[in-house]
Short mmCIF file of C-alpha atoms in Angstrom, two decimals:
data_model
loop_
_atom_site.label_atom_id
_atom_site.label_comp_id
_atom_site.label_asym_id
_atom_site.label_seq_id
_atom_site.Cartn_x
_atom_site.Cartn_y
_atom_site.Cartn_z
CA UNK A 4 121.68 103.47 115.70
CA UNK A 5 121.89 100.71 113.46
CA UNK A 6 125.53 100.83 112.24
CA UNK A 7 125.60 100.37 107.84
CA UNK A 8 127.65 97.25 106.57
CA UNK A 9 130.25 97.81 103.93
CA UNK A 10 131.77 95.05 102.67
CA UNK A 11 135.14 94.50 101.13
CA UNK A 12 135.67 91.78 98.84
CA UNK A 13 139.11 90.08 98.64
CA UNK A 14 138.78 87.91 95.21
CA UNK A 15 142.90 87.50 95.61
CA UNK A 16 143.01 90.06 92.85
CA UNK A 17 146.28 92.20 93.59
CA UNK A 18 146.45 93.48 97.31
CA UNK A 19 143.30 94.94 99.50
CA UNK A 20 145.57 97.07 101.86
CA UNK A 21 145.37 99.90 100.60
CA UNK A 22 141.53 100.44 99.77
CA UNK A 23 140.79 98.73 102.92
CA UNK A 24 143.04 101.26 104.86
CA UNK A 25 141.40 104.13 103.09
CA UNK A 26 137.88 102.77 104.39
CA UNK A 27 138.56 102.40 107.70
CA UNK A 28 140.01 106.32 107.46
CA UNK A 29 136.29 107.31 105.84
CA UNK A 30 134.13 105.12 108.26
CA UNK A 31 136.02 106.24 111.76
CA UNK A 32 134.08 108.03 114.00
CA UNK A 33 131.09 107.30 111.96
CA UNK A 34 128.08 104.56 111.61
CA UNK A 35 129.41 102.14 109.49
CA UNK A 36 131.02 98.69 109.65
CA UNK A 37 133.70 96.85 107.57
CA UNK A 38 133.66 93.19 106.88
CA UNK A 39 135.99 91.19 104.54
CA UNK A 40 134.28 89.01 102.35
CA UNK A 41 135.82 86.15 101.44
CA UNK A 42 133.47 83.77 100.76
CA UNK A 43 129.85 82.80 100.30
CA UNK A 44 128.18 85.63 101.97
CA UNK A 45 124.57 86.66 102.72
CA UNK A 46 123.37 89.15 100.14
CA UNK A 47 121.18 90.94 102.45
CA UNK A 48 123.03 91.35 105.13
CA UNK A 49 125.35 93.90 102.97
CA UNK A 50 124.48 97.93 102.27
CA UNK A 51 127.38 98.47 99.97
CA UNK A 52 129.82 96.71 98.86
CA UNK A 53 133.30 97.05 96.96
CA UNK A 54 135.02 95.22 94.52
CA UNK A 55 138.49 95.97 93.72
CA UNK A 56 140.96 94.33 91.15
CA UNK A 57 143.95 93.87 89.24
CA UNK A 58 145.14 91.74 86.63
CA UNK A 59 143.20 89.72 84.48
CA UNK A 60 139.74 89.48 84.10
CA UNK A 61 139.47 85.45 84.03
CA UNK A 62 141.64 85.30 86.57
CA UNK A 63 138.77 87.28 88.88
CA UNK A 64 136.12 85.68 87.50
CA UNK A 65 137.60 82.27 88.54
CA UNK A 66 138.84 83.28 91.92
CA UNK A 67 135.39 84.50 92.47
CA UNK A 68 133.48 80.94 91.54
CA UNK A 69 136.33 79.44 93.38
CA UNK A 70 135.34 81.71 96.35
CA UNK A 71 131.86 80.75 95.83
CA UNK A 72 130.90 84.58 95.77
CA UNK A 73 129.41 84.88 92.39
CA UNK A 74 125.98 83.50 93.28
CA UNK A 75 125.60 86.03 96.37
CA UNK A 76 126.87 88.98 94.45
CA UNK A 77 124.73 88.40 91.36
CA UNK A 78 121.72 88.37 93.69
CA UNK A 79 123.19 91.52 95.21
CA UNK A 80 123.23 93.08 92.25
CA UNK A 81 119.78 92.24 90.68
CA UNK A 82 118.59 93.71 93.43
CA UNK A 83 120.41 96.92 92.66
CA UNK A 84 121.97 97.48 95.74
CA UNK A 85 124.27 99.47 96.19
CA UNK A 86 128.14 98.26 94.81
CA UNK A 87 131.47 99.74 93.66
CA UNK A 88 133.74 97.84 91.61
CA UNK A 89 137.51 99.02 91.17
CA UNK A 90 139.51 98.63 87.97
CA UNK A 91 138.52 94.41 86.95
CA UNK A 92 136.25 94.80 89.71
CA UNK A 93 134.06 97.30 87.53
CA UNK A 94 134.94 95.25 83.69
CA UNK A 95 133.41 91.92 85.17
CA UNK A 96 130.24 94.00 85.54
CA UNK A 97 130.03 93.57 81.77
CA UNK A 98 128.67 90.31 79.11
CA UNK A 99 132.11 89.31 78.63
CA UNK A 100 135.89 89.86 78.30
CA UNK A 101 137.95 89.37 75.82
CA UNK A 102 141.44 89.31 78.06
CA UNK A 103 143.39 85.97 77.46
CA UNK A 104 140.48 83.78 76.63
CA UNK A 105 136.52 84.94 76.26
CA UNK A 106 134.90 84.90 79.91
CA UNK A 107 131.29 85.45 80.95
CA UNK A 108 130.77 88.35 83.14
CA UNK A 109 128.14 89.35 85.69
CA UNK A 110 126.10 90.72 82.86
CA UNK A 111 124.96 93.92 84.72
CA UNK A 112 125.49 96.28 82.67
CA UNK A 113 125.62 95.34 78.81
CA UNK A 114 128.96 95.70 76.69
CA UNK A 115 132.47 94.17 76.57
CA UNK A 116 136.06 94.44 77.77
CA UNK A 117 138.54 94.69 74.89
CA UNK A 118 141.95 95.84 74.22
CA UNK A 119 142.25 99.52 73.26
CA UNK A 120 142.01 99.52 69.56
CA UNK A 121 145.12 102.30 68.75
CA UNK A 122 148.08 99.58 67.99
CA UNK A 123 150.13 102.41 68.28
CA UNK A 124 149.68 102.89 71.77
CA UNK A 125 151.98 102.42 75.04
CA UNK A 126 150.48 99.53 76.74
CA UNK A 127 148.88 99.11 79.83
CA UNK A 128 147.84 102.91 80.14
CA UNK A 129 149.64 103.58 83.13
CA UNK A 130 149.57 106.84 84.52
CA UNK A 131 147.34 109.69 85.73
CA UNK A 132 144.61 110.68 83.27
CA UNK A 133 141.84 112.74 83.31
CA UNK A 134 138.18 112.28 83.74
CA UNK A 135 135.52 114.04 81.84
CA UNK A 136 131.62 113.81 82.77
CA UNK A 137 129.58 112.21 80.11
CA UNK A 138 126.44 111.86 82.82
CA UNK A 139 125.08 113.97 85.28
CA UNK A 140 126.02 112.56 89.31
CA UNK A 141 125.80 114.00 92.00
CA UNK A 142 126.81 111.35 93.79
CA UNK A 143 130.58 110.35 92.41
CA UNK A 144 131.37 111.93 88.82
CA UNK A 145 130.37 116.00 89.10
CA UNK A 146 132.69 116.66 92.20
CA UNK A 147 135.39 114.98 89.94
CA UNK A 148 135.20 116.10 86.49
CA UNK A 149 138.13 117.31 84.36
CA UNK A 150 140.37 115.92 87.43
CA UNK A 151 143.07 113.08 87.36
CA UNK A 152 143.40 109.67 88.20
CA UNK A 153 145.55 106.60 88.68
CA UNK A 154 145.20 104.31 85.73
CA UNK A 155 146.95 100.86 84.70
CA UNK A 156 145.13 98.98 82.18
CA UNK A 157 145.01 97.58 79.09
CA UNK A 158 141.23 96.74 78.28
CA UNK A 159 138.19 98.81 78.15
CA UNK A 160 134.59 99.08 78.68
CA UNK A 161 132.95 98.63 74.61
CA UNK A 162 130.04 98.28 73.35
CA UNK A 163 128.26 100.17 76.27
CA UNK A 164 125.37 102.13 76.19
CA UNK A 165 125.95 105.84 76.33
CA UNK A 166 123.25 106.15 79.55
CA UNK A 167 125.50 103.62 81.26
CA UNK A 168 128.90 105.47 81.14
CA UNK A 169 128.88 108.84 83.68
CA UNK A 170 132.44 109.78 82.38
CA UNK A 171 134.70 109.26 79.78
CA UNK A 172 138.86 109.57 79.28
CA UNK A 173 140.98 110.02 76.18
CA UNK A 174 143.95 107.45 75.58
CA UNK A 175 143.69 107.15 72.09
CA UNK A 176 140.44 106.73 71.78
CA UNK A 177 137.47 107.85 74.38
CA UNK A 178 136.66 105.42 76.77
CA UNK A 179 134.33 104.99 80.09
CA UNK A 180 136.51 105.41 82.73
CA UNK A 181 133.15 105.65 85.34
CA UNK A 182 130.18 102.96 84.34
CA UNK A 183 126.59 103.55 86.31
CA UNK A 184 123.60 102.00 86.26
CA UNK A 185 121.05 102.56 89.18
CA UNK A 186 123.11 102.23 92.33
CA UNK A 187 125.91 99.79 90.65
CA UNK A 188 129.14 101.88 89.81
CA UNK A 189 132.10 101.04 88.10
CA UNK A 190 135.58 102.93 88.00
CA UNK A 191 138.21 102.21 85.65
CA UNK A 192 141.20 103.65 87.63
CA UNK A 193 142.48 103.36 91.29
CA UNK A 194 140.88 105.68 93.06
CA UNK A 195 142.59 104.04 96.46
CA UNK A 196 145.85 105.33 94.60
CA UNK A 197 144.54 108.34 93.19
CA UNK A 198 145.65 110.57 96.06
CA UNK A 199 142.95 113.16 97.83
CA UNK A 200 141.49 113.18 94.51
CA UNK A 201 141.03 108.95 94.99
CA UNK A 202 140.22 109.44 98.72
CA UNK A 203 137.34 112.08 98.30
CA UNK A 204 135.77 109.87 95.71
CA UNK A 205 135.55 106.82 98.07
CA UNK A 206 134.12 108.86 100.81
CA UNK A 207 131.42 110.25 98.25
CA UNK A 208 130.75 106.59 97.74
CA UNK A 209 130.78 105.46 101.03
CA UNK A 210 128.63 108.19 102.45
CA UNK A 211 126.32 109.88 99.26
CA UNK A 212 125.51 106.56 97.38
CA UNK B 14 145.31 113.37 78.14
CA UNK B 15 147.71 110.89 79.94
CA UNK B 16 150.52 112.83 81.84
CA UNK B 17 153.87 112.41 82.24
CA UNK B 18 154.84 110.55 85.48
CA UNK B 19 157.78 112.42 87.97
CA UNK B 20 158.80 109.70 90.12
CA UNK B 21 161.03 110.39 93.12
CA UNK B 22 163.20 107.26 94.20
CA UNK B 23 164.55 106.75 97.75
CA UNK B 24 167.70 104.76 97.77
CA UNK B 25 167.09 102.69 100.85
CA UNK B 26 169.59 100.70 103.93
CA UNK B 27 166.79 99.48 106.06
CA UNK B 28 164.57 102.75 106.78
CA UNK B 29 166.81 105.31 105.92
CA UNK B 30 167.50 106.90 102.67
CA UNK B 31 170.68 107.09 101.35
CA UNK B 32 172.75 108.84 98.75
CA UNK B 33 174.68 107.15 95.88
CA UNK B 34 176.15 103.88 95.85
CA UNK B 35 179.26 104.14 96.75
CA UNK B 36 179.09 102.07 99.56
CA UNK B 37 182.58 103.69 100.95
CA UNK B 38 180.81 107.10 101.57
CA UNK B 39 177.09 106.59 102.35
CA UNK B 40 175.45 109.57 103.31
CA UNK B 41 172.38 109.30 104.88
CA UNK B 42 169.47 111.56 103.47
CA UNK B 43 166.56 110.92 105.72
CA UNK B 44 163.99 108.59 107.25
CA UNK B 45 162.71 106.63 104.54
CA UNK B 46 158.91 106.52 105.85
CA UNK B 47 158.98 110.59 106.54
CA UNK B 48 160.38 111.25 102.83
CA UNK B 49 157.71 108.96 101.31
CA UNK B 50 155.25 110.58 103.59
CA UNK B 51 157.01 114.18 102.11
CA UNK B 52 157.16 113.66 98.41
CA UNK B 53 153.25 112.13 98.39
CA UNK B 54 152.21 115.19 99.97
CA UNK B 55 154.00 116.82 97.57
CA UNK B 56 152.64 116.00 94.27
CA UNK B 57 155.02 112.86 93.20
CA UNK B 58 153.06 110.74 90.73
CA UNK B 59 154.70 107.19 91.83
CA UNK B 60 157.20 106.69 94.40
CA UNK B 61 160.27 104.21 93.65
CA UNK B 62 162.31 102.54 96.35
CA UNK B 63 165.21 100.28 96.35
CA UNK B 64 167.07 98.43 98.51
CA UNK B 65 170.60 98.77 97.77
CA UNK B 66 171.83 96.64 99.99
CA UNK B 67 169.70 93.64 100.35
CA UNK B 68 172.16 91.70 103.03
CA UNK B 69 169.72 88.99 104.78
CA UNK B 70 169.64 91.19 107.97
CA UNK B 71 168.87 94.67 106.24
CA UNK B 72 165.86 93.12 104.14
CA UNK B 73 164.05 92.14 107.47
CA UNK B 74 163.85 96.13 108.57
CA UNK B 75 163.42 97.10 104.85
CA UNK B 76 160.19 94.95 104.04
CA UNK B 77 158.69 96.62 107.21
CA UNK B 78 159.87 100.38 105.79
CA UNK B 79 157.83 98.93 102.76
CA UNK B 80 154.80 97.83 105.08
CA UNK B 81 155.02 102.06 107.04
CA UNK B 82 155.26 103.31 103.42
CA UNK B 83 152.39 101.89 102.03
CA UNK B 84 150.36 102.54 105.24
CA UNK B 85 151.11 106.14 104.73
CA UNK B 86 150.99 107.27 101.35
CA UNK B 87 147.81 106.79 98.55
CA UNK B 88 150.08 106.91 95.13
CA UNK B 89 151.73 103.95 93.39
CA UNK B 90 154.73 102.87 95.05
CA UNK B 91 157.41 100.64 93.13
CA UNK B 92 159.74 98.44 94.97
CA UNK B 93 163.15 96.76 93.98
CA UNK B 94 166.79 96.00 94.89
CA UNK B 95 167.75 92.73 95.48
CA UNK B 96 164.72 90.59 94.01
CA UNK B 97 165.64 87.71 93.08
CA UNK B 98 162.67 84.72 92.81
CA UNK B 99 158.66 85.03 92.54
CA UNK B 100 159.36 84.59 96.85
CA UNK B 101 160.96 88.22 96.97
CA UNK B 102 158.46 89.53 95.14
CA UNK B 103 154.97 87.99 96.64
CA UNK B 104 156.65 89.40 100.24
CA UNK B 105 157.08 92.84 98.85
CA UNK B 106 154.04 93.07 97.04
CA UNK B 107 152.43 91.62 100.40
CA UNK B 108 153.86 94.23 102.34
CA UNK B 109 152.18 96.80 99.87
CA UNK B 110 154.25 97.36 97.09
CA UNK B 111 151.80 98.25 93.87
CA UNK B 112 154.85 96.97 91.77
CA UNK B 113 157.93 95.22 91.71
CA UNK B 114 161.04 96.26 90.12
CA UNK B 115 163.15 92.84 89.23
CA UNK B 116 166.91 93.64 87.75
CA UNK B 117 169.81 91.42 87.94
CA UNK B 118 167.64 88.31 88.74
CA UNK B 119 165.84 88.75 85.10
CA UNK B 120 169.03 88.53 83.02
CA UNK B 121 170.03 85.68 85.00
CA UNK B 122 166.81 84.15 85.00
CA UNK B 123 164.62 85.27 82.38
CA UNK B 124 161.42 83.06 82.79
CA UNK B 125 161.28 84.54 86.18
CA UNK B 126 159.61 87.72 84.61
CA UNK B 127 157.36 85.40 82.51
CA UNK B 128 156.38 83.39 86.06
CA UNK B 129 155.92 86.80 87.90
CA UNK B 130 154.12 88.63 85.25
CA UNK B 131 151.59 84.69 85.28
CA UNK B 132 151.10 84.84 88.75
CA UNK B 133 150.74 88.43 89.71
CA UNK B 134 149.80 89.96 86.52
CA UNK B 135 152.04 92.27 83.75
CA UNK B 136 151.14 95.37 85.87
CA UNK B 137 152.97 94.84 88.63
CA UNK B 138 156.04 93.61 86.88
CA UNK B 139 158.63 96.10 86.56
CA UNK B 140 162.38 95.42 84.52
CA UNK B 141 164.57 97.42 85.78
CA UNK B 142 167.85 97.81 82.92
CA UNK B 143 170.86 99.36 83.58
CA UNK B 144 172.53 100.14 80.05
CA UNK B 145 175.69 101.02 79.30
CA UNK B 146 177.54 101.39 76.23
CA UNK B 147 180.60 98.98 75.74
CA UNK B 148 182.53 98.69 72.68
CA UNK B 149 180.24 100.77 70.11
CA UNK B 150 177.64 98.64 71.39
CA UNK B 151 174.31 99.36 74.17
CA UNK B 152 174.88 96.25 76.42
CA UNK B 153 173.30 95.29 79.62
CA UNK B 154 175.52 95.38 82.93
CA UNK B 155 174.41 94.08 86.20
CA UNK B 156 176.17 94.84 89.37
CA UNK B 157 176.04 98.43 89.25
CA UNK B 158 177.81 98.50 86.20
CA UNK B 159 180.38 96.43 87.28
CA UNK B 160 179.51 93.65 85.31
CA UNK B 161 178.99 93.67 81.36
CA UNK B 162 176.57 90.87 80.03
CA UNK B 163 176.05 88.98 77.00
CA UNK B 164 172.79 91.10 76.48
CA UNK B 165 172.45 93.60 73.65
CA UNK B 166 170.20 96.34 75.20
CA UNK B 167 167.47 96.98 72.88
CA UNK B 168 167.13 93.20 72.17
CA UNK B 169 166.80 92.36 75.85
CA UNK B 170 164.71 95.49 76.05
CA UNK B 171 162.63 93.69 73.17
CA UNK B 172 162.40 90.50 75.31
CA UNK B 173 161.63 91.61 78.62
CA UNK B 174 158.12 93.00 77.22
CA UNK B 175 157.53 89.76 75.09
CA UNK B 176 157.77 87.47 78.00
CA UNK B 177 155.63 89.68 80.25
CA UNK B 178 157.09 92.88 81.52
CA UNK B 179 154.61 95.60 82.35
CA UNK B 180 157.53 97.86 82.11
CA UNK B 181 160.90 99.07 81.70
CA UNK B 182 163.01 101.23 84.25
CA UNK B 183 165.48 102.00 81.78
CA UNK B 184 169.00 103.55 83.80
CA UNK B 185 171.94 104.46 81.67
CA UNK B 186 175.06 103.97 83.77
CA UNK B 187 176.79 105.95 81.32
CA UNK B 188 174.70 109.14 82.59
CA UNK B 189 173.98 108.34 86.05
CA UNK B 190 175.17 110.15 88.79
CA UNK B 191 176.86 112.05 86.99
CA UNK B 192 173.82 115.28 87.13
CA UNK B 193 174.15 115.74 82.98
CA UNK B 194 170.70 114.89 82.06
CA UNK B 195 169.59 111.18 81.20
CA UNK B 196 170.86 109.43 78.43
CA UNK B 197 168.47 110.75 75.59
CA UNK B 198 170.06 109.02 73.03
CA UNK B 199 169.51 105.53 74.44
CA UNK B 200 166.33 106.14 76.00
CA UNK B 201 165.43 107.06 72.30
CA UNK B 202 166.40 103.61 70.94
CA UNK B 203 164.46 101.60 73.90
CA UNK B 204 161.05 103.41 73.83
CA UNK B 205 161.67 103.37 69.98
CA UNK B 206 161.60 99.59 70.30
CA UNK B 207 158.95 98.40 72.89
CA UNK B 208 155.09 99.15 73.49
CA UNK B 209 155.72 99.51 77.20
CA UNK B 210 155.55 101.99 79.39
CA UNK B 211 159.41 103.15 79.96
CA UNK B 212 161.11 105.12 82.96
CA UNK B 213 163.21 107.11 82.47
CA UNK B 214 166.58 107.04 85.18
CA UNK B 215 169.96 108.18 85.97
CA UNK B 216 171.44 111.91 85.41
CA UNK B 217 168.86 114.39 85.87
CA UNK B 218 170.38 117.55 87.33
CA UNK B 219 168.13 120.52 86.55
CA UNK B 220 164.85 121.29 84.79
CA UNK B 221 165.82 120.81 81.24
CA UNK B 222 166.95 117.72 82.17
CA UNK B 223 163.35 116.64 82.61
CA UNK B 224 162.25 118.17 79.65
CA UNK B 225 164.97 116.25 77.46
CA UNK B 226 163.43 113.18 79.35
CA UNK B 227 159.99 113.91 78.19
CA UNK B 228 160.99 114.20 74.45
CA UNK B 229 162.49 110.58 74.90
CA UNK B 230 159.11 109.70 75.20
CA UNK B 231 159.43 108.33 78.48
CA UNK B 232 155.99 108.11 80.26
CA UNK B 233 157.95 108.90 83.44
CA UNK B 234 160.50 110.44 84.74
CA UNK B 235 162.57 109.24 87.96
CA UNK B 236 165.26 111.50 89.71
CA UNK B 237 167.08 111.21 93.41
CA UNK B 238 169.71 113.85 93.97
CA UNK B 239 167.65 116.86 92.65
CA UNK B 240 164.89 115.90 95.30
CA UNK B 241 166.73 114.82 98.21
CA UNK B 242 169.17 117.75 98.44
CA UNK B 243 166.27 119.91 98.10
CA UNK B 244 167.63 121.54 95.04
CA UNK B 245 163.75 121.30 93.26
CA UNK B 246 160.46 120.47 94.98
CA UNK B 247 157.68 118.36 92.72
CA UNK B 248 156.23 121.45 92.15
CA UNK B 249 158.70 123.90 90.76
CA UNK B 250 159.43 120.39 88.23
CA UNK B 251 155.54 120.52 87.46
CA UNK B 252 155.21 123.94 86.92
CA UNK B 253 158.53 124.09 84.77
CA UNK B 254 157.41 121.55 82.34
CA UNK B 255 153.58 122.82 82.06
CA UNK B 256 154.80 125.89 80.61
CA UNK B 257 156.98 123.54 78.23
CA UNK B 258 153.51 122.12 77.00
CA UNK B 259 154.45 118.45 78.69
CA UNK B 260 151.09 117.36 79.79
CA UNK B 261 151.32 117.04 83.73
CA UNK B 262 149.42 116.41 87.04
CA UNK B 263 148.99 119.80 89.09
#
């Protein structure tokens, strides 16, 4: 049997051990294959692929041109195939963000990253939060509703349409803490340090999506 | 609702946890990797570990306990102890640190949080403060508390977020150790003065303690000694402060 191709991207956004460890825990013993990409890659040669990220999202988008991986994974994604994008991995999915200087995005799914409004508020939003469905999934968000996750962040998915967000969290204000649209999805937290919680999600990813 | 973090932290020598530091009576608690291992299992929210004695030779063993650790547990883990340029902490975020906690090497250098924070992003930045009242005044020691700087707490609290911090391990050497409860008072005044996430550290020695802690409004909550002797699991913490109405991961 043809094994499936997952592939990892390292846009030297924070450190990849830890979601590619939890991968190669999922895919053992099972018909899949992990490649890193790190670089211009062929778009069809991929049946899923994950994004994650930390920091800034100009920083991403720039390691990303630099990487010469934007062109491939905009194809990728117009052809709605299937993708996962962690933390900046799922705000560059948007127009643009507003983070240290206004950057274009990938454009997939309309709306902005901004700062949470609430000047009041401890920032990043670092802890474990909850999740709340907004959509109906069965792929990712029903198994997970009303349960917790790893967050650190201090921008957020606005100006989104309500079809694109499959569940919501409360830190002062609601906000999309899962983004869908067709077979693109977008998580706001770390699901690779979200515990089983985290774990179970990227094996509903990895083999339901 | 965002919950309140409990955050056990392994004082480490190489790969084995130890208690206290006094370094004339170091008791050894454990294997560092099986303890991570233990508390992730075990409902800890963030894990904390620092090396407390960062001689060239030790750090070699320790930045490999930091590589097992990371291989084995799926929860944020925070790293310090003897950090002191952006070198330190690209190898220990390498090695799989999710943060890195920077002390004694920010109040003698502060741009280095600012070039950290640049390079690596505000998230994985940790200050870690050790406070400790000195002549009617909050000042910040280094050194265990052996040494008494310039630094006025809050406003060096006030500083460390301005150039970058993504936040504040705030210990009160007045309080810790000693198994009285953290120092609620000047906990108070720093999350009173900064937007950051703080930590709460140093003197938690039963359940209220925590409780106290929470009412600083601390987003988390670190303790040793209660842990490591066994005395509370994660848990029987958890469960305590749910029925106090803290909000909490169960």
């Amino acid at each position: 049997m043809k094994k499936k191709v997952i592939g990892l991207i390292d846009g030297q956004s924070g450190n990849i051990g830890s979601i590619n460890k939890a991968i190669k825990d999922i895919i053992k013993g099972r018909p899949y294959r992990l490649k890193i990409i790190k670089g211009h890659f062929n778009h069809s040669s991929f049946d899923k692929i994950i994004l994650p990220g930390q920091g800034a999202y100009a920083t991403l988008m720039s390691n990303l041109k630099k990487l010469k991986i934007i062109k491939p994974l905009k194809e990728y994604l117009e052809n709605n195939s299937s993708y996962l994008g962690i933390c900046v991995g799922m705000q560059i999915l948007s127009d643009w963000g507003y983070e240290d200087k206004i950057t274009r995005g990938l454009g997939v799914i309309s709306g902005d990253i901004k700062k949470f409004r609430n000047k009041k508020l401890i920032i990043p939003h670092m802890g474990w939060n909850t999740i709340n469905l907004n959509n109906d999934d069965t792929i990712i968000a029903n198994s997970f509703d009303k349960k917790d996750f790893y967050f650190v962040h201090s921008y957020i998915f606005q100006n989104i349409k309500k079809s694109n967000v499959l569940a919501f969290t409360l830190y002062g204000q609601k906000f999309p803490s899962i983004v869908k649209k067709g077979n693109i999805y977008g998580v706001q937290f770390h699901p690779e340090k979200s515990h089983r919680q985290g774990l179970n999600l990227i094996k509903n990813y990895i083999l339901k999506a | 609702m965002l919950k309140t973090r409990i955050i056990p932290c392994l004082d480490v020598i190489k790969n084995k946890v130890v208690k206290g530091v006094n370094f004339k009576n170091i008791r050894v608690m454990g294997n560092a990797v099986e303890m991570a291992k233990y508390y992730s299992l075990s409902g800890a929210d963030e894990l904390c570990m620092l090396d407390i004695n960062a001689s060239y030779q030790n750090r070699k063993t320790f930045i490999k306990t930091v590589e097992s650790i990371a291989k084995v547990i799926n929860i944020p883990l925070t790293v310090g102890g003897g950090v002191s340029d952006l070198r330190d902490i690209t190898d220990l975020l390498n090695a799989g640190a999710d943060k890195v906690s920077i002390n004694s090497a920010a109040v003698k250098n502060p741009k280095l949080i600012r070039q950290a924070s640049l390079r690596h992003g505000s998230q994985c930045i940790v200050v870690a403060i050790d406070g400790k009242r000195y002549k009617n005044k909050m000042k910040v020691v280094i050194k265990g508390g052996r040494e008494i700087t310039k630094n006025e707490l809050i406003t060096w609290a006030k500083q460390v977020q301005s150039l970058g911090a993504g936040e504040i391990l705030m210990t009160s050497m007045d309080t810790d150790g000693v198994q009285n409860g953290f120092d609620s008072n000047m906990l108070k005044k720093v999350t009173g003065s900064v937007s950051i996430p703080v930590i709460a550290s140093g003197g938690v020695g039963n359940l209220e303690h925590f409780y106290l802690g929470y009412l600083t409004k601390s987003t988390g909550l670190l303790a040793a000694s209660v842990f490591h002797s066994g005395k509370y699991k994660i848990k029987t913490v958890k469960k305590y402060l749910s029925r106090k109405g803290v909000p909490v991961r169960i």
